[in-house]
CSV table of C-alpha atoms and ligand atoms in Angstrom, one decimal:
chain,number,residue,atom,x,y,z
A,29,VAL,CA,93.8,74.9,104.0
A,30,ILE,CA,94.6,77.8,101.8
A,31,GLU,CA,98.1,77.9,100.3
A,32,THR,CA,100.0,80.7,101.8
A,33,GLY,CA,103.4,80.0,100.3
A,34,LEU,CA,105.7,79.9,103.2
A,35,ARG,CA,105.6,80.3,106.9
A,36,GLU,CA,107.9,81.1,109.7
A,37,GLU,CA,108.0,78.2,112.1
A,38,CYS,CA,107.9,79.8,115.5
A,39,GLY,CA,108.0,82.9,117.7
A,40,VAL,CA,109.8,82.8,121.1
A,41,PHE,CA,109.5,85.0,124.2
A,42,GLY,CA,111.0,85.1,127.7
A,43,ILE,CA,110.6,87.4,130.6
A,44,TYR,CA,112.3,87.9,134.1
A,45,ALA,CA,110.3,90.4,136.2
A,46,PRO,CA,109.8,89.9,140.0
A,47,GLY,CA,106.5,91.4,141.2
A,48,HIS,CA,105.1,91.4,137.6
A,49,ASP,CA,102.2,89.3,136.2
A,50,VAL,CA,104.6,87.5,133.8
A,51,SER,CA,102.0,85.0,132.4
A,52,ARG,CA,99.7,87.9,131.3
A,53,THR,CA,102.6,89.8,129.8
A,54,THR,CA,103.8,86.7,128.0
A,55,PHE,CA,100.2,86.2,126.7
A,56,PHE,CA,100.2,89.7,125.1
A,57,ALA,CA,103.7,89.3,123.8
A,58,LEU,CA,102.7,86.0,122.1
A,59,TYR,CA,99.8,87.9,120.6
A,60,ALA,CA,102.3,90.2,118.9
A,61,LEU,CA,104.2,87.1,117.7
A,62,GLN,CA,101.1,85.4,116.4
A,63,HIS,CA,102.2,85.8,112.7
A,64,ARG,CA,105.2,83.5,113.4
A,65,GLY,CA,103.1,80.5,114.3
A,66,GLN,CA,99.4,80.0,114.3
A,67,GLU,CA,98.8,76.4,115.1
A,68,GLY,CA,99.7,76.2,118.7
A,69,ALA,CA,100.9,78.3,121.7
A,70,GLY,CA,102.3,77.7,125.1
A,71,ILE,CA,103.5,79.5,128.3
A,72,VAL,CA,105.7,78.1,131.1
A,73,THR,CA,106.2,80.1,134.3
A,74,CYS,CA,108.4,79.5,137.4
A,75,ASN,CA,108.3,80.9,140.9
A,76,GLY,CA,111.9,79.9,141.8
A,77,ALA,CA,110.9,76.4,142.8
A,78,GLN,CA,108.2,74.9,140.6
A,79,ALA,CA,107.1,75.4,137.0
A,80,ALA,CA,103.5,75.7,135.8
A,81,PHE,CA,102.5,75.5,132.1
A,82,HIS,CA,99.6,75.5,129.7
A,83,LYS,CA,99.9,74.7,126.0
A,84,GLY,CA,97.3,74.1,123.3
A,85,VAL,CA,96.5,73.9,119.6
A,86,GLY,CA,95.2,77.0,117.9
A,87,LEU,CA,95.7,80.8,118.0
A,88,VAL,CA,96.9,82.5,121.2
A,89,SER,CA,93.4,83.8,121.8
A,90,GLN,CA,92.0,80.3,121.4
A,91,VAL,CA,94.5,78.6,123.7
A,92,PHE,CA,94.5,81.0,126.7
A,93,ASN,CA,91.8,82.4,128.9
A,94,GLU,CA,91.6,83.9,132.4
A,95,ASP,CA,91.1,80.4,133.9
A,96,ASN,CA,94.1,78.8,132.5
A,97,LEU,CA,96.4,81.9,132.8
A,98,ARG,CA,95.6,82.4,136.5
A,99,PRO,CA,97.5,79.3,137.8
A,100,LEU,CA,100.6,80.3,135.8
A,101,LYS,CA,102.4,82.0,138.7
A,102,GLY,CA,106.0,83.1,139.1
A,103,HIS,CA,108.5,85.8,138.2
A,104,LEU,CA,109.9,84.3,135.1
A,105,ALA,CA,108.3,82.8,132.0
A,106,VAL,CA,108.9,81.6,128.5
A,107,GLY,CA,106.3,81.4,125.7
A,108,HIS,CA,106.0,80.1,122.2
A,109,THR,CA,103.8,80.4,119.1
A,110,ARG,CA,104.1,77.4,116.8
A,111,TYR,CA,103.4,76.5,113.2
A,112,SER,CA,103.6,72.8,112.4
A,113,THR,CA,102.2,70.4,109.8
A,114,THR,CA,98.8,69.3,110.8
A,115,GLY,CA,98.3,65.7,112.0
A,116,SER,CA,98.4,63.5,115.0
A,117,ASN,CA,101.7,64.9,116.3
A,118,THR,CA,100.5,68.4,116.5
A,119,GLU,CA,99.6,68.4,120.2
A,120,ARG,CA,102.6,66.4,121.3
A,121,ASN,CA,104.9,68.7,119.5
A,122,LEU,CA,103.7,71.9,121.2
A,123,GLN,CA,106.3,74.2,122.8
A,124,PRO,CA,107.8,75.2,125.1
A,125,VAL,CA,109.2,71.8,125.8
A,126,VAL,CA,109.2,71.4,129.6
A,127,ILE,CA,110.9,68.8,131.7
A,128,GLU,CA,112.0,68.3,135.3
A,129,THR,CA,115.8,67.9,136.0
A,130,LEU,CA,117.9,67.4,139.1
A,131,ALA,CA,118.6,71.2,139.0
A,132,GLY,CA,114.9,72.0,138.8
A,133,PRO,CA,112.5,72.7,135.9
A,134,LEU,CA,113.8,73.3,132.4
A,135,ALA,CA,111.7,74.7,129.6
A,136,VAL,CA,112.8,75.5,126.1
A,137,ALA,CA,111.2,77.7,123.4
A,138,HIS,CA,112.9,77.3,120.0
A,139,ASN,CA,112.7,79.1,116.7
A,140,GLY,CA,114.7,77.6,113.9
A,141,ASN,CA,115.7,74.1,112.6
A,142,LEU,CA,118.7,71.9,113.3
A,143,VAL,CA,120.2,70.2,110.3
A,144,ASN,CA,121.8,67.4,112.3
A,145,THR,CA,118.8,66.3,114.3
A,146,SER,CA,118.9,62.7,113.1
A,147,ALA,CA,122.5,62.3,114.4
A,148,LEU,CA,121.6,64.0,117.7
A,149,ARG,CA,118.5,61.8,118.2
A,150,LYS,CA,120.6,58.7,117.7
A,151,ALA,CA,123.3,59.9,120.1
A,152,LEU,CA,120.6,60.6,122.8
A,153,MET,CA,118.9,57.2,122.3
A,154,GLU,CA,122.3,55.5,122.5
A,155,ARG,CA,122.7,57.1,125.9
A,156,GLY,CA,119.3,55.7,127.0
A,157,VAL,CA,117.3,58.9,126.6
A,158,GLY,CA,113.8,58.2,125.3
A,159,LEU,CA,112.2,60.8,123.1
A,160,SER,CA,108.5,61.3,122.8
A,161,THR,CA,108.1,63.8,119.9
A,162,SER,CA,109.5,64.4,116.5
A,163,THR,CA,110.9,67.8,117.2
A,164,ASP,CA,114.4,69.1,117.3
A,165,SER,CA,113.3,71.2,120.2
A,166,GLU,CA,112.9,68.1,122.4
A,167,VAL,CA,116.4,67.0,121.3
A,168,ILE,CA,117.8,70.4,122.3
A,169,THR,CA,116.0,70.2,125.7
A,170,GLN,CA,117.4,66.7,126.4
A,171,ILE,CA,120.9,67.7,125.5
A,172,LEU,CA,120.6,70.6,127.9
A,173,ALA,CA,119.4,68.2,130.7
A,174,ALA,CA,122.3,65.8,130.3
A,175,PRO,CA,125.7,66.3,132.1
A,176,PRO,CA,127.7,68.6,129.7
A,177,SER,CA,130.7,66.2,129.8
A,178,VAL,CA,128.6,63.7,127.8
A,179,TRP,CA,128.9,66.0,124.8
A,180,SER,CA,132.3,67.6,125.3
A,181,SER,CA,135.1,67.2,127.7
A,182,GLU,CA,136.8,70.5,126.8
A,183,LEU,CA,134.3,73.0,128.0
A,184,PRO,CA,135.5,75.7,130.3
A,185,HIS,CA,134.1,75.5,133.8
A,186,GLU,CA,131.5,78.1,134.8
A,187,ASP,CA,130.0,78.7,138.2
A,188,ASP,CA,126.6,78.7,136.4
A,189,SER,CA,126.3,75.1,135.2
A,190,TRP,CA,123.4,75.9,132.9
A,191,VAL,CA,125.9,78.1,130.9
A,192,THR,CA,128.2,75.0,130.6
A,193,SER,CA,125.2,72.9,129.5
A,194,ILE,CA,124.2,75.5,126.8
A,195,ARG,CA,127.8,75.6,125.6
A,196,ALA,CA,127.7,71.8,125.3
A,197,LEU,CA,124.6,72.1,123.2
A,198,MET,CA,126.1,74.7,121.0
A,199,SER,CA,129.2,72.6,120.5
A,200,VAL,CA,127.1,69.8,118.9
A,201,ALA,CA,124.0,71.5,117.4
A,202,GLU,CA,124.3,72.5,113.8
A,203,GLY,CA,121.7,74.7,112.1
A,204,ALA,CA,119.4,77.5,113.2
A,205,TYR,CA,118.4,78.1,116.8
A,206,SER,CA,117.2,81.1,118.7
A,207,LEU,CA,116.2,79.9,122.1
A,208,ALA,CA,114.4,81.3,125.2
A,209,VAL,CA,115.3,78.9,128.0
A,210,LEU,CA,113.7,78.9,131.5
A,211,THR,CA,115.4,77.4,134.6
A,212,ARG,CA,114.5,77.7,138.2
A,213,ASN,CA,116.1,81.1,138.7
A,214,ALA,CA,116.9,82.5,135.3
A,215,ILE,CA,116.0,83.0,131.6
A,216,TYR,CA,118.7,82.3,129.0
A,217,ALA,CA,118.6,83.8,125.5
A,218,VAL,CA,120.7,81.8,123.1
A,219,ARG,CA,121.4,82.4,119.4
A,220,ASP,CA,123.3,80.1,117.0
A,221,PRO,CA,126.7,81.2,115.9
A,222,ARG,CA,125.4,82.4,112.5
A,223,GLY,CA,122.5,84.2,113.9
A,224,VAL,CA,120.1,82.8,111.3
A,225,ARG,CA,116.9,83.6,113.2
A,226,PRO,CA,116.4,87.0,114.9
A,227,LEU,CA,116.4,87.4,118.7
A,228,SER,CA,116.3,90.7,120.7
A,229,LEU,CA,116.5,91.9,124.3
A,230,ALA,CA,114.5,94.6,126.0
A,231,GLU,CA,114.1,96.2,129.5
A,232,PHE,CA,111.2,97.7,131.4
A,233,GLU,CA,110.8,99.1,135.0
A,234,THR,CA,110.7,95.7,136.7
A,235,GLY,CA,112.7,93.4,134.5
A,236,TRP,CA,113.9,92.2,131.1
A,237,ALA,CA,112.6,90.3,128.2
A,238,VAL,CA,113.8,88.4,125.1
A,239,ALA,CA,111.7,88.0,121.9
A,240,SER,CA,112.0,86.8,118.3
A,241,GLU,CA,110.9,90.3,117.2
A,242,THR,CA,110.9,93.8,118.6
A,243,CYS,CA,107.2,94.2,117.9
A,244,ALA,CA,106.5,92.1,121.0
A,245,PHE,CA,108.4,94.7,123.1
A,246,SER,CA,106.2,97.6,121.8
A,247,THR,CA,103.1,95.6,122.8
A,248,ILE,CA,104.2,95.1,126.4
A,249,GLY,CA,105.7,98.6,126.9
A,250,ALA,CA,109.4,97.4,127.0
A,251,ARG,CA,112.3,99.3,125.5
A,252,THR,CA,114.5,97.4,123.0
A,253,ILE,CA,118.1,97.2,124.2
A,254,ARG,CA,119.9,95.2,121.4
A,255,GLU,CA,120.0,92.0,119.6
A,256,VAL,CA,121.5,88.8,121.0
A,257,GLU,CA,124.7,88.3,119.1
A,258,PRO,CA,125.4,85.2,117.1
A,259,GLY,CA,127.0,82.6,119.4
A,260,GLU,CA,126.0,84.5,122.5
A,261,ILE,CA,124.3,83.3,125.7
A,262,VAL,CA,122.5,86.0,127.7
A,263,ARG,CA,121.5,85.2,131.2
A,264,ILE,CA,118.6,87.2,132.7
A,265,SER,CA,118.5,86.8,136.5
A,266,LYS,CA,118.5,88.8,139.8
A,267,HIS,CA,121.9,89.9,138.7
A,268,GLY,CA,120.5,91.6,135.6
A,269,LEU,CA,121.8,90.7,132.1
A,270,THR,CA,125.0,88.7,131.9
A,271,SER,CA,126.6,87.9,128.6
A,272,PHE,CA,128.6,84.8,127.9
A,273,GLN,CA,130.2,83.7,124.6
A,274,GLY,CA,128.7,80.3,124.0
A,275,VAL,CA,130.7,79.4,120.9
A,276,PRO,CA,132.8,81.6,118.6
A,277,ALA,CA,130.5,83.5,116.1
A,278,LYS,CA,130.7,82.3,112.5
A,279,ARG,CA,130.1,84.3,109.4
A,280,LYS,CA,126.7,85.9,110.0
A,281,ALA,CA,123.7,84.4,108.0
A,282,LEU,CA,120.6,86.1,109.1
A,283,CYS,CA,117.6,84.9,107.1
A,284,ILE,CA,116.9,87.5,104.5
A,285,PHE,CA,113.3,86.4,104.2
A,286,GLU,CA,112.7,88.0,107.6
A,287,HIS,CA,113.1,91.3,105.8
A,288,VAL,CA,111.2,90.2,102.7
A,289,TYR,CA,108.2,88.6,104.3
A,290,LEU,CA,108.4,86.9,107.6
A,291,ALA,CA,108.8,89.7,110.2
A,292,ARG,CA,106.2,92.2,111.1
A,293,PRO,CA,106.8,95.6,109.4
A,294,ASP,CA,106.8,97.4,112.8
A,295,SER,CA,109.8,95.3,113.9
A,296,VAL,CA,113.4,96.4,113.8
A,297,ILE,CA,116.0,93.9,112.6
A,298,GLU,CA,119.7,94.7,112.5
A,299,GLY,CA,118.9,98.2,113.4
A,300,LYS,CA,116.7,98.6,110.3
A,301,SER,CA,112.9,99.1,110.2
A,302,VAL,CA,111.4,96.2,108.3
A,303,HIS,CA,108.8,98.6,106.9
A,304,ALA,CA,111.5,100.9,105.5
A,305,VAL,CA,113.5,98.0,104.0
A,306,ARG,CA,110.3,96.7,102.2
A,307,HIS,CA,109.5,100.2,100.9
A,308,GLU,CA,113.0,100.4,99.5
A,309,MET,CA,112.7,97.0,97.9
A,310,GLY,CA,109.6,98.2,96.1
A,311,GLN,CA,111.5,101.2,94.8
A,312,ARG,CA,114.4,99.1,93.7
A,313,LEU,CA,112.0,96.8,91.9
A,314,ALA,CA,110.5,99.8,90.0
A,315,GLU,CA,114.0,100.8,89.0
A,316,GLU,CA,114.8,97.3,87.7
A,317,ALA,CA,111.4,96.5,86.2
A,318,PRO,CA,109.3,99.5,85.3
A,319,VAL,CA,106.1,99.1,83.3
A,320,GLU,CA,103.5,101.5,81.9
A,321,ALA,CA,100.3,101.3,84.0
A,322,ASP,CA,97.5,103.2,85.6
A,323,ILE,CA,97.5,101.9,89.1
A,324,VAL,CA,99.7,99.9,91.5
A,325,ILE,CA,98.1,97.5,94.0
A,326,GLY,CA,99.8,95.2,96.6
A,327,VAL,CA,98.7,91.7,97.6
A,328,PRO,CA,97.5,92.4,101.2
A,329,ASP,CA,98.9,92.6,103.7
A,330,SER,CA,102.5,91.5,103.4
A,331,ALA,CA,103.2,93.1,100.0
A,332,THR,CA,101.4,96.4,100.6
A,333,VAL,CA,104.6,98.3,101.7
A,334,ALA,CA,106.6,97.1,98.7
A,335,ALA,CA,103.7,98.1,96.4
A,336,LYS,CA,103.7,101.6,97.9
A,337,GLY,CA,107.5,101.8,97.3
A,338,TYR,CA,107.0,100.7,93.7
A,339,ALA,CA,104.2,103.2,93.1
A,340,HIS,CA,106.2,106.0,94.7
A,341,LYS,CA,109.2,105.4,92.5
A,342,MET,CA,107.1,105.1,89.3
A,343,GLY,CA,104.9,108.1,90.0
A,344,ILE,CA,101.8,105.9,89.5
A,345,PRO,CA,98.9,106.0,92.1
A,346,PHE,CA,98.9,103.3,94.7
A,347,THR,CA,95.4,102.0,95.5
A,348,ASP,CA,93.5,99.1,97.0
A,349,GLY,CA,92.6,96.4,94.5
A,350,LEU,CA,92.3,93.4,96.7
A,351,VAL,CA,90.6,93.2,100.1
A,352,LYS,CA,91.8,90.5,102.4
A,353,ASN,CA,89.5,88.6,104.8
A,354,ARG,CA,91.7,89.2,107.8
A,355,TYR,CA,89.9,86.7,110.0
A,356,ILE,CA,90.1,83.5,107.9
A,357,GLY,CA,93.7,82.9,109.1
A,358,ARG,CA,94.5,79.3,109.5
A,359,THR,CA,91.2,77.7,110.1
A,360,PHE,CA,91.0,74.1,111.2
A,361,ILE,CA,87.7,73.7,109.4
A,362,GLU,CA,88.3,72.2,105.9
A,363,PRO,CA,86.4,74.1,103.2
A,364,ASN,CA,84.0,72.0,101.2
A,365,ASP,CA,84.7,71.2,97.5
A,366,HIS,CA,82.9,74.2,96.2
A,367,LEU,CA,84.8,76.6,98.4
A,368,ARG,CA,88.1,74.9,97.8
A,369,LYS,CA,87.6,75.4,94.0
A,370,MET,CA,87.2,79.1,94.7
A,371,GLY,CA,90.7,79.0,96.2
A,372,VAL,CA,91.9,82.5,96.9
A,373,GLY,CA,88.3,83.8,96.7
A,374,LEU,CA,88.0,82.7,100.3
A,375,LYS,CA,90.8,84.9,101.3
A,376,TYR,CA,90.7,87.9,98.9
A,377,ASN,CA,88.0,89.9,97.2
A,378,PRO,CA,88.7,92.2,94.3
A,379,LEU,CA,87.5,95.9,94.1
A,380,PRO,CA,85.9,96.3,90.6
A,381,SER,CA,85.4,100.0,91.2
A,382,THR,CA,89.2,100.7,91.3
A,383,LEU,CA,90.2,98.0,88.8
A,384,LYS,CA,87.7,98.3,85.9
A,385,GLY,CA,89.4,99.3,82.6
A,386,LYS,CA,92.8,99.9,84.4
A,387,ARG,CA,96.3,98.7,83.5
A,388,VAL,CA,97.2,97.2,86.9
A,389,VAL,CA,100.6,96.4,88.5
A,390,MET,CA,100.1,93.8,91.2
A,391,VAL,CA,103.1,93.7,93.6
A,392,ASP,CA,103.6,90.5,95.6
A,393,ASP,CA,106.4,89.8,98.2
A,394,SER,CA,107.3,86.4,96.8
A,395,ILE,CA,106.1,83.5,94.6
A,396,VAL,CA,106.7,80.1,96.2
A,397,ARG,CA,104.6,77.3,94.8
A,398,GLY,CA,102.8,79.6,92.3
A,399,ASN,CA,99.3,78.5,93.0
A,400,THR,CA,98.1,81.8,94.5
A,401,ALA,CA,99.4,84.3,91.9
A,402,GLY,CA,97.4,82.8,89.0
A,403,PRO,CA,94.0,82.9,90.8
A,404,LEU,CA,94.8,86.4,91.9
A,405,VAL,CA,95.5,87.6,88.4
A,406,ASN,CA,92.3,85.9,87.4
A,407,LEU,CA,90.3,87.7,90.1
A,408,LEU,CA,91.7,91.0,88.9
A,409,ARG,CA,90.7,90.3,85.3
A,410,THR,CA,87.3,89.1,86.3
A,411,ALA,CA,86.9,92.4,88.1
A,412,GLY,CA,87.6,94.3,84.9
A,413,ALA,CA,91.4,95.0,84.9
A,414,ALA,CA,92.5,95.7,81.3
A,415,GLU,CA,96.1,94.5,81.9
A,416,VAL,CA,97.7,92.8,84.9
A,417,HIS,CA,101.5,93.1,85.4
A,418,VAL,CA,103.0,91.1,88.2
A,419,ARG,CA,106.1,92.4,90.1
A,420,VAL,CA,107.7,90.4,92.8
A,421,ALA,CA,109.7,92.2,95.5
A,422,SER,CA,112.2,89.3,95.9
A,423,PRO,CA,114.1,87.0,93.6
A,424,PRO,CA,112.7,83.6,92.3
A,425,VAL,CA,112.6,81.0,95.1
A,426,ARG,CA,114.4,78.0,93.7
A,427,HIS,CA,115.7,76.1,96.7
A,428,PRO,CA,114.1,74.8,99.9
A,429,CYS,CA,114.8,76.0,103.4
A,430,PHE,CA,116.2,73.8,106.1
A,431,LEU,CA,116.7,76.5,108.7
A,432,GLY,CA,113.2,77.2,110.2
A,433,VAL,CA,110.9,78.3,107.4
A,434,ASP,CA,108.3,75.9,106.1
A,435,MET,CA,108.4,76.4,102.3
A,436,ALA,CA,107.9,73.4,100.0
A,437,VAL,CA,109.9,70.5,98.7
A,438,GLN,CA,112.1,71.6,95.8
A,439,ASN,CA,110.0,70.2,93.1
A,440,ASP,CA,107.0,72.2,94.3
A,441,LEU,CA,108.9,75.5,93.9
A,442,ILE,CA,107.6,76.8,90.7
A,443,ALA,CA,110.8,78.8,89.9
A,444,HIS,CA,112.8,75.6,90.4
A,445,ARG,CA,110.8,74.0,87.6
A,446,PHE,CA,110.2,76.8,85.2
A,447,PRO,CA,111.9,79.9,83.7
A,448,VAL,CA,110.3,83.3,84.4
A,449,ASP,CA,108.4,83.4,81.1
A,450,ARG,CA,106.8,80.0,81.7
A,451,ILE,CA,105.7,81.2,85.1
A,452,ARG,CA,104.2,84.3,83.5
A,453,LYS,CA,102.1,82.1,81.2
A,454,HIS,CA,101.2,79.8,84.0
A,455,ILE,CA,99.8,82.7,86.2
A,456,GLY,CA,98.2,84.4,83.1
A,457,ALA,CA,100.0,87.8,83.6
A,458,ASP,CA,100.7,90.3,80.8
A,459,SER,CA,104.2,90.6,82.2
A,460,LEU,CA,106.2,89.3,85.2
A,461,ALA,CA,109.4,90.5,86.8
A,462,TYR,CA,111.3,89.8,90.0
A,463,LEU,CA,113.6,91.9,92.1
A,464,SER,CA,117.2,90.8,91.4
A,465,GLU,CA,119.2,89.1,94.2
A,466,GLU,CA,121.8,91.9,93.8
A,467,GLY,CA,119.1,94.4,94.3
A,468,MET,CA,117.6,92.7,97.3
A,469,LEU,CA,121.0,92.4,99.0
A,470,GLU,CA,121.9,96.0,98.3
A,471,VAL,CA,118.7,97.2,99.8
A,472,VAL,CA,119.1,95.1,102.9
A,473,LYS,CA,122.7,95.9,103.5
A,474,GLY,CA,123.6,98.8,101.4
A,475,GLN,CA,127.3,98.0,101.4
A,476,VAL,CA,129.0,95.4,99.3
A,477,GLU,CA,131.5,94.2,101.9
A,478,GLU,CA,128.7,93.5,104.4
A,479,ARG,CA,126.7,91.3,102.1
A,480,ARG,CA,127.9,88.1,103.6
A,481,GLY,CA,125.9,88.7,106.7
A,482,HIS,CA,122.7,87.0,105.3
A,483,CYS,CA,121.4,83.7,104.3
A,484,SER,CA,119.7,83.9,100.9
A,485,ALA,CA,120.0,80.2,100.1
A,486,CYS,CA,116.4,79.8,99.0
A,487,PHE,CA,117.2,82.2,96.1
A,488,SER,CA,120.9,81.3,95.5
A,489,GLY,CA,121.2,77.6,96.7
A,490,HIS,CA,124.3,78.6,98.7
A,491,TYR,CA,123.5,77.4,102.2
A,492,PRO,CA,125.5,79.0,105.1
A,493,MET,CA,126.4,75.5,106.3
A,494,GLN,CA,126.6,72.0,104.9
A,495,VAL,CA,123.2,70.5,104.6
A,496,PRO,CA,123.2,66.7,105.1
A,497,GLU,CA,122.4,64.8,101.8
A,498,ASP,CA,119.5,63.1,103.4
A,499,LEU,CA,117.7,66.3,104.1
A,500,TYR,CA,118.1,67.8,100.6
A,501,GLY,CA,115.0,67.7,98.5
A,502,GLU,CA,112.8,66.9,101.4
A,503,ARG,CA,111.2,69.2,104.0
A,504,THR,CA,113.0,68.7,107.2
A,505,LYS,CA,109.8,68.1,109.1
A,506,GLN,CA,108.7,65.3,106.8
A,507,LYS,CA,112.1,63.6,107.4
A,508,LEU,CA,111.7,64.0,111.1
A,509,GLU,CA,108.3,62.5,111.0
A,510,ALA,CA,109.7,59.5,109.2
A,511,VAL,CA,112.5,59.2,111.8
A,512,TRP,CA,109.9,59.4,114.5
A,513,ALA,CA,107.7,56.8,112.9
A,514,SER,CA,110.6,54.4,112.4
A,515,THR,CA,112.0,54.9,115.9
A,516,ALA,CA,108.6,54.4,117.5
A,517,GLY,CA,108.3,51.2,115.5
A,518,VAL,CA,111.6,49.9,116.7
A,519,ARG,CA,110.8,50.7,120.3
A,520,ALA,CA,107.3,49.4,120.4
B,6,SF4,S1,117.0,79.4,103.0
B,6,SF4,FE1,115.7,81.3,102.7
B,6,SF4,S2,114.1,81.2,104.2
B,6,SF4,FE2,115.7,79.7,104.8
B,6,SF4,S3,117.0,80.8,106.3
B,6,SF4,FE3,117.9,81.0,104.3
B,6,SF4,S4,117.0,82.9,103.4
B,6,SF4,FE4,115.7,82.3,105.2
């Protein structure tokens, strides 16, 4: 409805806690993960025999109520918040994916994106497995449900056959996946061998939990233990936490955009406070691209911390210049033509009392398509700003993401099409500067030899794995929709 640039595509949560109201706890954890997906949510519980679930389109608060939470009984649960493209497939694609197997219920909550989904779909269908959605998450679930020997004959035997099945999945899945998997008696936390998307573990008096971000643990009163390691499987059961090496870890490639924009500032990733990293990025930006000005403002809320860092380093006052309507979110009501033309006016209002006659630095976290920055600059000028200097706390986004962030097709990325000065003219700013890639990586890691631990492909074009030709230049999801459509046609 309103262009927001880019979106994380999911948040996952899992809990094992006998004697605890796991569905209610999962509900509040999903609330904390709402920023990772705002178009759908779901919870699956299990009592050691049967699963119960509820899923729906909308925000967590719109999907769940006392009536539909009450039947979700059990001592283990997984939950999911989802972002997806709007359309007829929205409901069908909701997660967690839940199926019945010979070994009992199986539910999968997935954050990330596989890059070899087409090949895996084909392999499943050749084995007679029908698929009913376009998601790679359903593919993951069906691979887990099949006998592991179908996918690999060289897997070491485990007493826990689900561990063998997860290893089989990890031996064929390529791409980004952080999973919370529910079976009859256990929750499994699984992270791909590069650790592209975050995943952390926590404990509380009666059990353990796994979540995409640690902010979910603070909400439910759990204590963060550690992150799930790349390539690791962690089983949470009556035996406590048990770690298995799923596949050997590869060179780590945590998505650097989690630090820049995606994660909540009160989360801790790689032992670092996301808030502190963003503040430092603002300071580094001030060192690299200073400008004479009277006030610094941030594009609320995601760029506020970086703007404070910029202001601090420059010795210029930080103030509020834009007020965000926090409740517009992702509405399902299309605005009429008049409102659509107003664009960002629906989402942001300027504060003339602080802007009038001032030379303003507006700090944003990123510029993706470039159709928000221009209207924002215009809003500030209309409110009386004498000059508007735009500073971006990340490098130019020139390449699409195939690993779990909904961004844009390459030709829609403004920095792919234009050099910085053309972008400056396009958005109508007096000056425009970005944080360098070097600066961003130094802030996140601090040490040169550790820099290879991140994916920064949307800035550099260097993907941590080979991206199949047919995905390049197209949003993965669009491709999958096409695969789904053609498959449906063949089978109809
Ligand atoms: S391409 Fe960008 S958004 Fe995607 S995983 Fe890599 S750093 Fe994150």
